[in-house]
PDB file of C-alpha atoms in Angstrom:
ATOM      1  CA  MET B   1       0.000   0.000   0.000  1.00 41.00           C
ATOM      2  CA  THR B   2       1.467   3.336  -1.030  1.00 40.00           C
ATOM      3  CA  ALA B   3       1.826   6.273   1.328  1.00 37.00           C
ATOM      4  CA  ARG B   4      -0.743   8.177  -0.724  1.00 37.00           C
ATOM      5  CA  THR B   5      -3.259   5.344  -0.371  1.00 34.00           C
ATOM      6  CA  ALA B   6      -2.579   5.080   3.351  1.00 34.00           C
ATOM      7  CA  ASP B   7      -3.186   8.810   3.813  1.00 35.00           C
ATOM      8  CA  ARG B   8      -6.466   8.580   1.934  1.00 34.00           C
ATOM      9  CA  LEU B   9      -7.636   5.727   4.155  1.00 33.00           C
ATOM     10  CA  ARG B  10      -6.664   7.361   7.449  1.00 33.00           C
ATOM     11  CA  PRO B  11      -9.717   9.359   8.640  1.00 32.00           C
ATOM     12  CA  THR B  12      -9.179  12.132  11.157  1.00 31.00           C
ATOM     13  CA  ASP B  13     -12.557  11.451  12.770  1.00 33.00           C
ATOM     14  CA  ALA B  14     -13.267   7.903  13.940  1.00 31.00           C
ATOM     15  CA  ALA B  15     -16.940   8.408  13.125  1.00 30.00           C
ATOM     16  CA  ALA B  16     -16.175   9.394   9.535  1.00 28.00           C
ATOM     17  CA  THR B  17     -16.220   5.822   8.266  1.00 27.00           C
ATOM     18  CA  THR B  18     -18.784   3.231   9.188  1.00 26.00           C
ATOM     19  CA  GLN B  19     -17.822   0.125   7.221  1.00 27.00           C
ATOM     20  CA  LEU B  20     -14.066   0.221   6.807  1.00 26.00           C
ATOM     21  CA  MET B  21     -12.413  -1.563   9.678  1.00 27.00           C
ATOM     22  CA  CYS B  22      -9.099  -2.844   8.418  1.00 29.00           C
ATOM     23  CA  VAL B  23      -7.339  -2.662   5.098  1.00 29.00           C
ATOM     24  CA  PHE B  24      -6.202  -4.057   2.496  1.00 36.00           C
ATOM     25  CA  LYS B  25      -5.243  -7.346   0.818  1.00 52.00           C
ATOM     26  CA  ASN B  26      -7.941  -9.667   2.097  1.00 60.00           C
ATOM     27  CA  HIS B  27     -11.683  -9.262   2.426  1.00 60.00           C
ATOM     28  CA  ILE B  28     -13.702 -10.746   5.253  1.00 66.00           C
ATOM     29  CA  LEU B  29     -17.470 -10.721   5.718  1.00 64.00           C
ATOM     30  CA  GLU B  30     -18.995 -10.450   9.177  1.00 61.00           C
ATOM     31  CA  PRO B  31     -22.641 -11.433   9.718  1.00 59.00           C
ATOM     32  CA  VAL B  32     -24.643  -8.915  11.722  1.00 49.00           C
ATOM     33  CA  ASN B  33     -28.199  -8.772  13.071  1.00 35.00           C
ATOM     34  CA  GLN B  34     -30.606  -5.973  13.979  1.00 25.00           C
ATOM     35  CA  TYR B  35     -31.580  -4.284  17.188  1.00 24.00           C
ATOM     36  CA  VAL B  36     -28.995  -2.699  19.546  1.00 23.00           C
ATOM     37  CA  LEU B  37     -26.398  -0.486  17.858  1.00 23.00           C
ATOM     38  CA  ASN B  38     -22.844  -0.684  19.167  1.00 24.00           C
ATOM     39  CA  LYS B  39     -19.474   0.484  17.906  1.00 23.00           C
ATOM     40  CA  ARG B  40     -16.072  -1.097  17.871  1.00 25.00           C
ATOM     41  CA  ILE B  41     -12.805   0.631  17.045  1.00 24.00           C
ATOM     42  CA  CYS B  42     -10.200  -1.187  15.015  1.00 25.00           C
ATOM     43  CA  ALA B  43      -7.160  -2.016  17.114  1.00 25.00           C
ATOM     44  CA  HIS B  44      -4.863  -0.630  14.425  1.00 26.00           C
ATOM     45  CA  GLY B  45      -6.129   2.900  13.960  1.00 25.00           C
ATOM     46  CA  ASN B  46      -9.220   5.088  14.128  1.00 26.00           C
ATOM     47  CA  TYR B  47     -11.378   3.098  11.742  1.00 26.00           C
ATOM     48  CA  SER B  48     -14.787   2.565  13.298  1.00 27.00           C
ATOM     49  CA  MET B  49     -17.340  -0.033  12.315  1.00 28.00           C
ATOM     50  CA  PRO B  50     -20.870  -0.046  13.709  1.00 27.00           C
ATOM     51  CA  TYR B  51     -22.356  -3.447  14.313  1.00 26.00           C
ATOM     52  CA  LEU B  52     -25.771  -4.517  15.455  1.00 24.00           C
ATOM     53  CA  HIS B  53     -26.534  -7.109  18.063  1.00 24.00           C
ATOM     54  CA  SER B  54     -29.568  -9.329  18.261  1.00 24.00           C
ATOM     55  CA  PRO B  55     -29.576 -11.874  21.106  1.00 26.00           C
ATOM     56  CA  MET B  56     -30.398 -14.896  18.977  1.00 29.00           C
ATOM     57  CA  HIS B  57     -29.555 -18.538  19.595  1.00 31.00           C
ATOM     58  CA  ASP B  58     -26.899 -19.754  17.185  1.00 39.00           C
ATOM     59  CA  GLU B  59     -27.110 -23.507  16.648  1.00 41.00           C
ATOM     60  CA  ARG B  60     -23.492 -23.638  15.545  1.00 45.00           C
ATOM     61  CA  SER B  61     -22.181 -22.212  18.790  1.00 37.00           C
ATOM     62  CA  GLY B  62     -24.801 -23.611  21.122  1.00 33.00           C
ATOM     63  CA  SER B  63     -25.135 -20.225  22.821  1.00 27.00           C
ATOM     64  CA  GLN B  64     -26.403 -16.707  22.233  1.00 23.00           C
ATOM     65  CA  SER B  65     -24.482 -15.191  19.381  1.00 23.00           C
ATOM     66  CA  GLN B  66     -24.356 -12.172  17.103  1.00 29.00           C
ATOM     67  CA  GLN B  67     -24.091 -14.501  14.126  1.00 35.00           C
ATOM     68  CA  SER B  68     -27.247 -15.312  12.186  1.00 42.00           C
ATOM     69  CA  LEU B  69     -27.120 -18.203   9.788  1.00 50.00           C
ATOM     70  CA  GLY B  70     -29.912 -16.554   7.801  1.00 64.00           C
ATOM     71  CA  VAL B  71     -28.162 -13.237   7.271  1.00 76.00           C
ATOM     72  CA  GLY B  72     -27.079 -14.279   3.773  1.00 85.00           C
ATOM     73  CA  LYS B  73     -23.283 -14.053   3.946  1.00 87.00           C
ATOM     74  CA  THR B  74     -22.727 -17.345   2.089  1.00 89.00           C
ATOM     75  CA  THR B  75     -25.185 -16.321  -0.627  1.00 90.00           C
ATOM     76  CA  LEU B  76     -23.361 -13.004  -0.865  1.00 92.00           C
ATOM     77  CA  VAL B  77     -20.034 -14.821  -1.225  1.00 92.00           C
ATOM     78  CA  GLN B  78     -21.498 -17.023  -3.964  1.00 93.00           C
ATOM     79  CA  LYS B  79     -22.842 -14.020  -5.879  1.00 94.00           C
ATOM     80  CA  ALA B  80     -19.494 -12.256  -5.573  1.00 95.00           C
ATOM     81  CA  CYS B  81     -17.744 -15.357  -6.922  1.00 95.00           C
ATOM     82  CA  GLU B  82     -20.150 -15.531  -9.868  1.00 96.00           C
ATOM     83  CA  ALA B  83     -19.421 -11.901 -10.707  1.00 96.00           C
ATOM     84  CA  LEU B  84     -15.662 -12.436 -10.429  1.00 95.00           C
ATOM     85  CA  LEU B  85     -15.747 -15.586 -12.567  1.00 95.00           C
ATOM     86  CA  SER B  86     -17.794 -13.827 -15.243  1.00 96.00           C
ATOM     87  CA  SER B  87     -15.106 -11.139 -15.413  1.00 94.00           C
ATOM     88  CA  GLY B  88     -12.385 -13.749 -15.940  1.00 93.00           C
ATOM     89  CA  VAL B  89     -11.027 -13.944 -12.390  1.00 93.00           C
ATOM     90  CA  GLY B  90      -9.985 -17.373 -11.116  1.00 92.00           C
ATOM     91  CA  VAL B  91     -11.807 -18.395  -7.934  1.00 95.00           C
ATOM     92  CA  GLU B  92     -10.994 -21.335  -5.662  1.00 95.00           C
ATOM     93  CA  GLY B  93     -11.850 -22.364  -2.107  1.00 96.00           C
ATOM     94  CA  PHE B  94     -15.010 -23.471  -0.308  1.00 97.00           C
ATOM     95  CA  TYR B  95     -18.226 -22.346   1.315  1.00 95.00           C
ATOM     96  CA  THR B  96     -20.429 -23.794   4.062  1.00 94.00           C
ATOM     97  CA  GLU B  97     -23.977 -24.925   3.382  1.00 94.00           C
ATOM     98  CA  GLU B  98     -26.617 -26.130   5.797  1.00 93.00           C
ATOM     99  CA  VAL B  99     -28.122 -29.592   5.315  1.00 95.00           C
ATOM    100  CA  ARG B 100     -31.857 -30.085   5.831  1.00 94.00           C
ATOM    101  CA  GLU B 101     -34.003 -33.194   6.008  1.00 92.00           C
ATOM    102  CA  ARG B 102     -37.805 -32.858   6.025  1.00 92.00           C
ATOM    103  CA  GLY B 103     -37.396 -29.144   6.677  1.00 92.00           C
ATOM    104  CA  ARG B 104     -35.176 -29.654   9.719  1.00 93.00           C
ATOM    105  CA  ARG B 105     -31.533 -28.623   9.832  1.00 94.00           C
ATOM    106  CA  THR B 106     -29.438 -31.723  10.436  1.00 95.00           C
ATOM    107  CA  GLY B 107     -25.953 -30.390   9.869  1.00 96.00           C
ATOM    108  CA  PHE B 108     -23.543 -28.513   7.632  1.00 96.00           C
ATOM    109  CA  ASP B 109     -21.535 -29.432   4.544  1.00 97.00           C
ATOM    110  CA  VAL B 110     -18.505 -27.802   2.978  1.00 97.00           C
ATOM    111  CA  VAL B 111     -18.742 -27.327  -0.789  1.00 97.00           C
ATOM    112  CA  THR B 112     -15.816 -26.484  -3.056  1.00 97.00           C
ATOM    113  CA  MET B 113     -16.016 -24.048  -5.949  1.00 95.00           C
ATOM    114  CA  THR B 114     -15.956 -27.048  -8.294  1.00 94.00           C
ATOM    115  CA  GLY B 115     -18.975 -28.619  -6.594  1.00 95.00           C
ATOM    116  CA  GLU B 116     -17.330 -31.289  -4.451  1.00 97.00           C
ATOM    117  CA  ARG B 117     -19.161 -31.766  -1.175  1.00 97.00           C
ATOM    118  CA  GLY B 118     -18.156 -33.168   2.209  1.00 97.00           C
ATOM    119  CA  HIS B 119     -19.474 -33.329   5.762  1.00 97.00           C
ATOM    120  CA  LEU B 120     -18.624 -30.598   8.225  1.00 98.00           C
ATOM    121  CA  SER B 121     -21.028 -31.627  10.991  1.00 97.00           C
ATOM    122  CA  ARG B 122     -24.193 -33.528  11.779  1.00 96.00           C
ATOM    123  CA  ILE B 123     -26.581 -33.665  14.731  1.00 94.00           C
ATOM    124  CA  ARG B 124     -25.255 -36.126  17.293  1.00 86.00           C
ATOM    125  CA  ASP B 125     -26.630 -39.624  16.871  1.00 79.00           C
ATOM    126  CA  VAL B 126     -26.311 -41.267  20.275  1.00 61.00           C
ATOM    127  CA  THR B 127     -27.089 -44.699  18.838  1.00 56.00           C
ATOM    128  CA  SER B 128     -24.063 -44.644  16.535  1.00 59.00           C
ATOM    129  CA  ALA B 129     -21.557 -43.004  18.894  1.00 58.00           C
ATOM    130  CA  SER B 130     -18.352 -45.012  19.293  1.00 62.00           C
ATOM    131  CA  PRO B 131     -17.269 -45.481  22.942  1.00 63.00           C
ATOM    132  CA  GLY B 132     -13.844 -44.005  23.600  1.00 63.00           C
ATOM    133  CA  ARG B 133     -13.765 -42.068  20.328  1.00 69.00           C
ATOM    134  CA  ARG B 134     -13.064 -38.368  20.737  1.00 80.00           C
ATOM    135  CA  GLU B 135     -15.855 -36.142  19.492  1.00 87.00           C
ATOM    136  CA  TYR B 136     -15.583 -32.482  18.494  1.00 93.00           C
ATOM    137  CA  THR B 137     -18.932 -30.915  19.284  1.00 94.00           C
ATOM    138  CA  VAL B 138     -20.538 -27.502  18.912  1.00 93.00           C
ATOM    139  CA  GLY B 139     -23.945 -27.456  20.540  1.00 92.00           C
ATOM    140  CA  GLN B 140     -25.900 -30.431  19.217  1.00 93.00           C
ATOM    141  CA  TYR B 141     -23.566 -30.924  16.252  1.00 95.00           C
ATOM    142  CA  VAL B 142     -20.658 -33.349  15.974  1.00 95.00           C
ATOM    143  CA  VAL B 143     -17.879 -32.071  13.704  1.00 97.00           C
ATOM    144  CA  ASP B 144     -16.587 -34.595  11.159  1.00 96.00           C
ATOM    145  CA  LEU B 145     -12.987 -33.436  11.316  1.00 97.00           C
ATOM    146  CA  PRO B 146     -11.486 -36.124   9.020  1.00 96.00           C
ATOM    147  CA  ALA B 147     -14.050 -35.427   6.273  1.00 97.00           C
ATOM    148  CA  PHE B 148     -13.592 -31.665   6.574  1.00 98.00           C
ATOM    149  CA  GLU B 149      -9.800 -31.849   6.423  1.00 98.00           C
ATOM    150  CA  ALA B 150      -9.794 -34.357   3.553  1.00 98.00           C
ATOM    151  CA  LEU B 151     -11.792 -32.002   1.343  1.00 98.00           C
ATOM    152  CA  VAL B 152     -10.560 -28.574   2.426  1.00 98.00           C
ATOM    153  CA  LEU B 153      -6.837 -28.887   3.144  1.00 98.00           C
ATOM    154  CA  PRO B 154      -5.851 -29.870  -0.440  1.00 96.00           C
ATOM    155  CA  LEU B 155      -7.509 -26.661  -1.647  1.00 96.00           C
ATOM    156  CA  PHE B 156      -4.999 -24.628   0.354  1.00 95.00           C
ATOM    157  CA  ARG B 157      -2.061 -26.682  -0.900  1.00 91.00           C
ATOM    158  CA  ASN B 158      -3.069 -26.339  -4.538  1.00 85.00           C
ATOM    159  CA  VAL B 159      -3.842 -22.635  -4.683  1.00 81.00           C
ATOM    160  CA  GLY B 160      -1.335 -20.570  -6.611  1.00 64.00           C
ATOM    161  CA  LEU B 161      -0.874 -18.242  -9.520  1.00 48.00           C
ATOM    162  CA  ALA B 162      -3.318 -18.592 -12.378  1.00 50.00           C
ATOM    163  CA  ASP B 163      -2.251 -18.916 -15.997  1.00 54.00           C
ATOM    164  CA  GLY B 164      -0.596 -15.740 -17.215  1.00 59.00           C
ATOM    165  CA  GLY B 165       0.559 -14.764 -13.738  1.00 64.00           C
ATOM    166  CA  ASN B 166      -2.808 -13.352 -12.652  1.00 73.00           C
ATOM    167  CA  LYS B 167      -3.731 -13.653  -9.002  1.00 79.00           C
ATOM    168  CA  LYS B 168      -6.633 -15.836  -7.943  1.00 88.00           C
ATOM    169  CA  VAL B 169      -9.295 -15.287  -5.322  1.00 93.00           C
ATOM    170  CA  PHE B 170      -9.432 -17.892  -2.554  1.00 94.00           C
ATOM    171  CA  VAL B 171     -12.726 -18.232  -0.671  1.00 95.00           C
ATOM    172  CA  ILE B 172     -12.858 -19.329   2.982  1.00 96.00           C
ATOM    173  CA  ASP B 173     -16.455 -19.574   4.216  1.00 94.00           C
ATOM    174  CA  GLU B 174     -16.017 -19.713   7.060  1.00 91.00           C
ATOM    175  CA  ILE B 175     -13.394 -19.330   9.780  1.00 94.00           C
ATOM    176  CA  GLY B 176     -15.664 -20.429  12.607  1.00 93.00           C
ATOM    177  CA  LYS B 177     -15.786 -22.557  15.722  1.00 94.00           C
ATOM    178  CA  MET B 178     -16.385 -25.841  13.908  1.00 96.00           C
ATOM    179  CA  GLU B 179     -13.569 -25.340  11.425  1.00 97.00           C
ATOM    180  CA  LEU B 180     -11.139 -24.247  14.128  1.00 96.00           C
ATOM    181  CA  PHE B 181     -11.067 -27.684  15.733  1.00 97.00           C
ATOM    182  CA  SER B 182      -8.576 -28.445  12.950  1.00 98.00           C
ATOM    183  CA  GLN B 183      -5.039 -27.321  13.765  1.00 98.00           C
ATOM    184  CA  SER B 184      -4.069 -28.049  10.160  1.00 98.00           C
ATOM    185  CA  PHE B 185      -6.807 -25.679   8.976  1.00 98.00           C
ATOM    186  CA  ILE B 186      -5.557 -22.964  11.331  1.00 97.00           C
ATOM    187  CA  ARG B 187      -2.025 -23.302   9.946  1.00 97.00           C
ATOM    188  CA  ALA B 188      -3.306 -23.285   6.371  1.00 96.00           C
ATOM    189  CA  VAL B 189      -5.332 -20.100   6.919  1.00 95.00           C
ATOM    190  CA  ARG B 190      -2.352 -18.312   8.434  1.00 94.00           C
ATOM    191  CA  GLN B 191      -0.106 -19.378   5.572  1.00 93.00           C
ATOM    192  CA  ILE B 192      -2.498 -18.248   2.858  1.00 92.00           C
ATOM    193  CA  LEU B 193      -3.104 -14.893   4.548  1.00 90.00           C
ATOM    194  CA  ASP B 194       0.657 -14.350   4.585  1.00 88.00           C
ATOM    195  CA  SER B 195       0.979 -15.421   0.956  1.00 83.00           C
ATOM    196  CA  SER B 196       1.076 -13.035  -1.990  1.00 79.00           C
ATOM    197  CA  SER B 197      -0.256 -15.661  -4.412  1.00 80.00           C
ATOM    198  CA  CYS B 198      -3.935 -14.812  -3.983  1.00 88.00           C
ATOM    199  CA  THR B 199      -6.529 -12.479  -2.510  1.00 91.00           C
ATOM    200  CA  VAL B 200      -8.703 -14.048   0.181  1.00 93.00           C
ATOM    201  CA  LEU B 201     -12.461 -13.535   0.439  1.00 94.00           C
ATOM    202  CA  GLY B 202     -13.713 -15.079   3.663  1.00 93.00           C
ATOM    203  CA  THR B 203     -16.323 -14.976   6.400  1.00 92.00           C
ATOM    204  CA  ILE B 204     -15.943 -14.723  10.168  1.00 90.00           C
ATOM    205  CA  PRO B 205     -18.468 -14.625  13.030  1.00 85.00           C
ATOM    206  CA  ILE B 206     -18.928 -11.528  15.152  1.00 79.00           C
ATOM    207  CA  PRO B 207     -17.417 -12.239  18.594  1.00 72.00           C
ATOM    208  CA  LYS B 208     -19.594 -13.293  21.496  1.00 72.00           C
ATOM    209  CA  GLY B 209     -18.292 -14.790  24.714  1.00 74.00           C
ATOM    210  CA  LYS B 210     -14.801 -16.247  24.579  1.00 82.00           C
ATOM    211  CA  PRO B 211     -12.962 -14.892  21.500  1.00 85.00           C
ATOM    212  CA  LEU B 212     -11.745 -17.313  18.841  1.00 90.00           C
ATOM    213  CA  GLY B 213      -8.011 -16.722  18.541  1.00 90.00           C
ATOM    214  CA  LEU B 214      -7.645 -17.000  14.763  1.00 93.00           C
ATOM    215  CA  VAL B 215     -10.817 -15.000  14.138  1.00 92.00           C
ATOM    216  CA  GLU B 216      -9.510 -12.087  16.202  1.00 90.00           C
ATOM    217  CA  GLU B 217      -6.115 -12.441  14.544  1.00 90.00           C
ATOM    218  CA  VAL B 218      -7.749 -12.110  11.125  1.00 90.00           C
ATOM    219  CA  ARG B 219     -10.069  -9.308  12.209  1.00 87.00           C
ATOM    220  CA  SER B 220      -7.226  -7.169  13.552  1.00 86.00           C
ATOM    221  CA  SER B 221      -4.835  -7.751  10.657  1.00 86.00           C
ATOM    222  CA  ARG B 222      -3.653  -4.562   8.975  1.00 84.00           C
ATOM    223  CA  ASP B 223      -4.313  -5.848   5.456  1.00 86.00           C
ATOM    224  CA  VAL B 224      -7.819  -7.189   6.061  1.00 88.00           C
ATOM    225  CA  ARG B 225     -10.918  -5.184   5.216  1.00 89.00           C
ATOM    226  CA  VAL B 226     -14.051  -6.230   7.087  1.00 89.00           C
ATOM    227  CA  PHE B 227     -17.576  -5.733   5.736  1.00 89.00           C
ATOM    228  CA  ALA B 228     -20.471  -5.986   8.200  1.00 88.00           C
ATOM    229  CA  VAL B 229     -23.270  -7.948   6.527  1.00 88.00           C
ATOM    230  CA  THR B 230     -26.935  -7.532   7.467  1.00 86.00           C
ATOM    231  CA  LYS B 231     -30.137  -8.699   5.834  1.00 86.00           C
ATOM    232  CA  GLU B 232     -30.770  -5.061   4.978  1.00 88.00           C
ATOM    233  CA  ASN B 233     -27.433  -4.259   3.325  1.00 89.00           C
ATOM    234  CA  ARG B 234     -26.389  -7.595   1.804  1.00 88.00           C
ATOM    235  CA  ASN B 235     -27.643  -6.801  -1.706  1.00 89.00           C
ATOM    236  CA  ALA B 236     -26.131  -3.322  -1.721  1.00 91.00           C
ATOM    237  CA  LEU B 237     -22.783  -4.703  -0.524  1.00 92.00           C
ATOM    238  CA  LEU B 238     -22.294  -6.988  -3.516  1.00 94.00           C
ATOM    239  CA  GLN B 239     -20.772  -4.385  -5.823  1.00 93.00           C
ATOM    240  CA  ASP B 240     -18.667  -2.941  -3.000  1.00 93.00           C
ATOM    241  CA  ILE B 241     -17.169  -6.346  -2.262  1.00 93.00           C
ATOM    242  CA  VAL B 242     -16.575  -7.263  -5.897  1.00 94.00           C
ATOM    243  CA  GLY B 243     -14.981  -3.869  -6.513  1.00 93.00           C
ATOM    244  CA  ALA B 244     -12.760  -4.169  -3.447  1.00 92.00           C
ATOM    245  CA  VAL B 245     -11.561  -7.631  -4.482  1.00 92.00           C
ATOM    246  CA  GLN B 246     -10.865  -6.480  -8.038  1.00 92.00           C
ATOM    247  CA  GLU B 247      -8.881  -3.545  -6.657  1.00 90.00           C
ATOM    248  CA  CYS B 248      -6.733  -5.956  -4.663  1.00 89.00           C
ATOM    249  CA  LEU B 249      -6.084  -8.049  -7.762  1.00 89.00           C
ATOM    250  CA  LYS B 250      -4.515  -5.133  -9.606  1.00 85.00           C
ATOM    251  CA  PRO B 251      -0.716  -5.345  -9.945  1.00 80.00           C
ATOM    252  CA  THR B 252       1.184  -3.158  -7.499  1.00 71.00           C
ATOM    253  CA  SER B 253       3.920  -0.937  -8.838  1.00 62.00           C
TER     254      SER B 253
END
């Protein structure tokens, strides 16, 4: 980032910006709900980002959370990827999708950009539980760590420069409590955020209760820009996110 760019992004009044939290290489989406307005100040400067809190029960965390699975962040990521692909940008990575049976949520899958699908978690089945086997649980869900790692980790290893030397976009939806049971996933996320081979478009939950170490690490990074996603602003944010990612893909002089 040039000095001129840095000056332009450094507001003198913390209230002057409402969406920009951190800048610059990577783009992270934060789900937000309605009701009580609060403000948080970025740890690395005077950027302020309002966020809204609704005390809803999050089935992924098993507790009250500011994250709403229905806020539309994954759909927003998918639409952004479609727009980027249509403009000739290479997109890799994965997103998380809920699994329903007879109208009832029974778990979550991870789906790659090429359509491969694998288990992330399922509701605990006490009849099939193996005695002595370690379980990774979030609320009523049991995380299928081997299946998650088998599908997702190769994506990190294979990402690189596209044909012609153009950077790719790598999607991580999401960096959440279930995914963070995997130490290999944590290492892979850190490595790709430090890499110059791609721009990352990802999603993180808004903090509630005990902070998730990697989530806070990502949120406070100097080269990460965070967009707060609500049901009200998700459609309007699409062009902002696509434009921000395309800006990051431009060669630096």
